[in-house]
PDB file of C-alpha atoms in Angstrom:
ATOM      1  CA  MET A   9      32.278   8.088   5.686  1.00 86.00           C
ATOM      2  CA  TYR A  10      31.060  11.444   6.935  1.00 89.00           C
ATOM      3  CA  GLU A  11      30.559  10.067  10.439  1.00 91.00           C
ATOM      4  CA  ARG A  12      34.004   8.473  10.453  1.00 91.00           C
ATOM      5  CA  TYR A  13      35.679  11.720   9.431  1.00 93.00           C
ATOM      6  CA  GLN A  14      33.561  13.670  11.888  1.00 95.00           C
ATOM      7  CA  ALA A  15      34.545  11.300  14.711  1.00 95.00           C
ATOM      8  CA  LEU A  16      38.196  11.730  13.806  1.00 94.00           C
ATOM      9  CA  TYR A  17      37.833  15.519  13.595  1.00 95.00           C
ATOM     10  CA  LEU A  18      36.182  15.663  17.015  1.00 97.00           C
ATOM     11  CA  HIS A  19      38.850  13.366  18.447  1.00 96.00           C
ATOM     12  CA  LEU A  20      41.609  15.618  17.102  1.00 96.00           C
ATOM     13  CA  LYS A  21      39.784  18.626  18.623  1.00 97.00           C
ATOM     14  CA  GLY A  22      40.059  16.929  22.022  1.00 97.00           C
ATOM     15  CA  TYR A  23      36.638  15.350  22.474  1.00 97.00           C
ATOM     16  CA  SER A  24      36.561  12.034  24.332  1.00 97.00           C
ATOM     17  CA  PRO A  25      35.299   8.898  22.561  1.00 96.00           C
ATOM     18  CA  GLU A  26      32.373   8.879  25.008  1.00 97.00           C
ATOM     19  CA  HIS A  27      31.404  12.448  24.091  1.00 97.00           C
ATOM     20  CA  ILE A  28      31.747  11.711  20.364  1.00 96.00           C
ATOM     21  CA  SER A  29      29.597   8.624  20.910  1.00 95.00           C
ATOM     22  CA  ASP A  30      26.868  10.814  22.414  1.00 95.00           C
ATOM     23  CA  ILE A  31      27.092  13.331  19.561  1.00 95.00           C
ATOM     24  CA  GLN A  32      26.877  10.703  16.820  1.00 94.00           C
ATOM     25  CA  ASN A  33      24.550   8.332  18.636  1.00 94.00           C
ATOM     26  CA  ARG A  34      26.980   5.475  17.993  1.00 92.00           C
ATOM     27  CA  HIS A  35      28.457   2.968  20.406  1.00 95.00           C
ATOM     28  CA  VAL A  36      31.701   4.098  22.025  1.00 95.00           C
ATOM     29  CA  LYS A  37      33.425   0.943  20.676  1.00 95.00           C
ATOM     30  CA  THR A  38      32.588   2.076  17.140  1.00 93.00           C
ATOM     31  CA  ILE A  39      34.159   5.491  17.768  1.00 95.00           C
ATOM     32  CA  LYS A  40      37.258   3.916  19.316  1.00 96.00           C
ATOM     33  CA  SER A  41      37.620   1.549  16.354  1.00 93.00           C
ATOM     34  CA  HIS A  42      37.551   4.506  13.929  1.00 93.00           C
ATOM     35  CA  ILE A  43      40.213   6.316  15.953  1.00 94.00           C
ATOM     36  CA  LYS A  44      42.373   3.200  16.188  1.00 94.00           C
ATOM     37  CA  ALA A  45      42.034   2.552  12.444  1.00 92.00           C
ATOM     38  CA  PHE A  46      43.190   6.102  11.710  1.00 92.00           C
ATOM     39  CA  GLU A  47      46.124   5.859  14.108  1.00 93.00           C
ATOM     40  CA  GLU A  48      47.277   2.601  12.529  1.00 92.00           C
ATOM     41  CA  GLY A  49      46.595   3.325   8.860  1.00 91.00           C
ATOM     42  CA  GLY A  50      45.810   6.995   8.308  1.00 90.00           C
ATOM     43  CA  LEU A  51      42.793   8.312   6.415  1.00 88.00           C
ATOM     44  CA  ASP A  52      42.833   5.390   3.976  1.00 87.00           C
ATOM     45  CA  ALA A  53      42.056   3.057   6.883  1.00 87.00           C
ATOM     46  CA  LEU A  54      38.716   4.833   7.394  1.00 84.00           C
ATOM     47  CA  LYS A  55      37.462   4.029   3.898  1.00 85.00           C
ATOM     48  CA  MET A  56      34.619   1.559   3.636  1.00 78.00           C
ATOM     49  CA  ASP A  57      35.433  -1.320   1.287  1.00 70.00           C
ATOM     50  CA  PHE A  58      31.945  -2.821   1.329  1.00 63.00           C
ATOM     51  CA  SER A  59      28.344  -1.950   1.833  1.00 60.00           C
ATOM     52  CA  THR A  60      27.143  -2.350   5.386  1.00 60.00           C
ATOM     53  CA  GLY A  61      23.640  -3.283   4.210  1.00 67.00           C
ATOM     54  CA  ALA A  62      22.021  -6.580   5.019  1.00 74.00           C
ATOM     55  CA  PRO A  63      22.816  -9.529   2.762  1.00 79.00           C
ATOM     56  CA  PRO A  64      20.211 -10.327   0.111  1.00 82.00           C
ATOM     57  CA  ARG A  65      17.445 -12.698   1.161  1.00 89.00           C
ATOM     58  CA  LEU A  66      16.768 -14.203  -2.254  1.00 92.00           C
ATOM     59  CA  THR A  67      19.443 -16.347  -3.858  1.00 92.00           C
ATOM     60  CA  GLU A  68      20.409 -15.935  -7.501  1.00 91.00           C
ATOM     61  CA  GLY A  69      18.390 -19.056  -8.299  1.00 94.00           C
ATOM     62  CA  GLN A  70      15.331 -17.657  -6.548  1.00 95.00           C
ATOM     63  CA  LEU A  71      15.719 -14.364  -8.430  1.00 93.00           C
ATOM     64  CA  GLU A  72      15.840 -16.295 -11.712  1.00 93.00           C
ATOM     65  CA  THR A  73      12.704 -18.192 -10.717  1.00 94.00           C
ATOM     66  CA  LEU A  74      10.969 -14.922  -9.815  1.00 94.00           C
ATOM     67  CA  VAL A  75      11.869 -13.449 -13.218  1.00 92.00           C
ATOM     68  CA  GLN A  76      10.497 -16.561 -14.936  1.00 92.00           C
ATOM     69  CA  ILE A  77       7.250 -16.339 -12.984  1.00 93.00           C
ATOM     70  CA  ILE A  78       6.816 -12.654 -13.811  1.00 91.00           C
ATOM     71  CA  ASN A  79       7.688 -13.057 -17.480  1.00 89.00           C
ATOM     72  CA  ASN A  80       5.659 -16.200 -18.084  1.00 90.00           C
ATOM     73  CA  ARG A  81       2.513 -15.729 -15.992  1.00 88.00           C
ATOM     74  CA  SER A  82       0.060 -12.994 -15.368  1.00 90.00           C
ATOM     75  CA  PRO A  83      -0.373 -12.205 -11.667  1.00 93.00           C
ATOM     76  CA  LYS A  84      -4.046 -13.183 -11.984  1.00 92.00           C
ATOM     77  CA  ARG A  85      -3.200 -16.593 -13.448  1.00 89.00           C
ATOM     78  CA  GLY A  86      -0.613 -17.159 -10.743  1.00 86.00           C
ATOM     79  CA  GLY A  87      -3.095 -16.226  -8.040  1.00 90.00           C
ATOM     80  CA  TYR A  88      -1.035 -13.275  -6.810  1.00 91.00           C
ATOM     81  CA  SER A  89      -3.433 -10.514  -7.808  1.00 88.00           C
ATOM     82  CA  SER A  90      -6.764  -9.933  -9.502  1.00 87.00           C
ATOM     83  CA  GLY A  91      -5.201  -7.692 -12.147  1.00 87.00           C
ATOM     84  CA  ARG A  92      -3.402  -8.352 -15.410  1.00 88.00           C
ATOM     85  CA  LYS A  93      -0.292  -6.290 -14.655  1.00 91.00           C
ATOM     86  CA  TRP A  94       2.422  -6.980 -12.127  1.00 93.00           C
ATOM     87  CA  THR A  95       2.334  -4.472  -9.289  1.00 93.00           C
ATOM     88  CA  LEU A  96       4.662  -4.181  -6.330  1.00 93.00           C
ATOM     89  CA  GLN A  97       1.976  -5.767  -4.141  1.00 95.00           C
ATOM     90  CA  ALA A  98       1.560  -8.704  -6.542  1.00 94.00           C
ATOM     91  CA  ILE A  99       5.337  -9.266  -6.611  1.00 95.00           C
ATOM     92  CA  ALA A 100       5.496  -9.076  -2.803  1.00 95.00           C
ATOM     93  CA  THR A 101       2.712 -11.678  -2.580  1.00 95.00           C
ATOM     94  CA  CYS A 102       4.542 -13.885  -5.091  1.00 95.00           C
ATOM     95  CA  ILE A 103       7.815 -13.686  -3.145  1.00 96.00           C
ATOM     96  CA  GLU A 104       6.074 -14.548   0.108  1.00 95.00           C
ATOM     97  CA  ARG A 105       4.206 -17.525  -1.345  1.00 94.00           C
ATOM     98  CA  GLU A 106       7.081 -18.898  -3.428  1.00 95.00           C
ATOM     99  CA  PHE A 107      10.054 -18.265  -1.127  1.00 96.00           C
ATOM    100  CA  GLY A 108       8.623 -17.483   2.318  1.00 96.00           C
ATOM    101  CA  TYR A 109      10.065 -13.955   2.597  1.00 94.00           C
ATOM    102  CA  ARG A 110       7.988 -10.888   3.411  1.00 94.00           C
ATOM    103  CA  TYR A 111       9.030  -7.733   1.610  1.00 93.00           C
ATOM    104  CA  SER A 112       7.713  -4.215   2.068  1.00 93.00           C
ATOM    105  CA  LEU A 113       6.561  -2.456  -1.085  1.00 93.00           C
ATOM    106  CA  ARG A 114       9.680  -0.273  -0.867  1.00 92.00           C
ATOM    107  CA  GLY A 115      11.810  -3.405  -0.559  1.00 91.00           C
ATOM    108  CA  VAL A 116      10.145  -4.916  -3.630  1.00 93.00           C
ATOM    109  CA  SER A 117      10.682  -1.666  -5.515  1.00 92.00           C
ATOM    110  CA  LYS A 118      14.405  -1.718  -4.690  1.00 89.00           C
ATOM    111  CA  LEU A 119      14.663  -5.401  -5.626  1.00 90.00           C
ATOM    112  CA  VAL A 120      12.929  -4.844  -8.967  1.00 90.00           C
ATOM    113  CA  GLU A 121      15.099  -1.829  -9.737  1.00 88.00           C
ATOM    114  CA  ARG A 122      18.377  -3.404  -8.602  1.00 85.00           C
ATOM    115  CA  HIS A 123      17.877  -6.579 -10.630  1.00 84.00           C
ATOM    116  CA  ALA A 124      15.931  -5.097 -13.580  1.00 81.00           C
ATOM    117  CA  ILE A 125      13.224  -7.703 -13.042  1.00 82.00           C
ATOM    118  CA  LEU A 126      10.466  -6.008 -15.031  1.00 75.00           C
ATOM    119  CA  LYS A 127      11.618  -5.390 -18.579  1.00 63.00           C
ATOM    120  CA  ASP A 128       8.552  -5.999 -20.701  1.00 50.00           C
ATOM    121  CA  SER A 129       5.494  -3.899 -21.477  1.00 36.00           C
ATOM    122  CA  ARG A 130       3.338  -5.636 -18.860  1.00 42.00           C
ATOM    123  CA  SER A 131       4.913  -3.563 -16.065  1.00 40.00           C
ATOM    124  CA  SER A 132       2.829  -0.697 -14.764  1.00 41.00           C
ATOM    125  CA  ARG A 133       4.669   2.640 -14.569  1.00 39.00           C
ATOM    126  CA  LYS A 134       2.290   4.144 -12.028  1.00 40.00           C
ATOM    127  CA  THR A 135       3.489   1.723  -9.339  1.00 41.00           C
ATOM    128  CA  LYS A 136       6.989   3.241  -9.490  1.00 40.00           C
ATOM    129  CA  TYR A 137       9.168   0.330 -10.448  1.00 38.00           C
TER     130      TYR A 137
END
């Protein structure tokens, strides 16, 4: 939102879309679309109605399966780790083996946090879930 308002502000100050594009390091088409949206619908037209993040890779069914694996198996028994507690690395290994998706440790951390995957006492606090 900040960038959209900034682009509009710069436009109203007389900057060209090309110059604004250079300042914000955005494509000139993006800047022009913000300006056009404002001209057609005012400030409300600049509001974002959705997250621009990438769509989730795991389906709801796959998330449910992952939760079942974590709650019903130790990572050692599942062959995902040599330890007894689920770590971010063990969950990443599980996701890759079970569903074919590679996640970074940060990505696993966000996934675990977003979906409250680890709820029981087996989770290790030092791995920053």
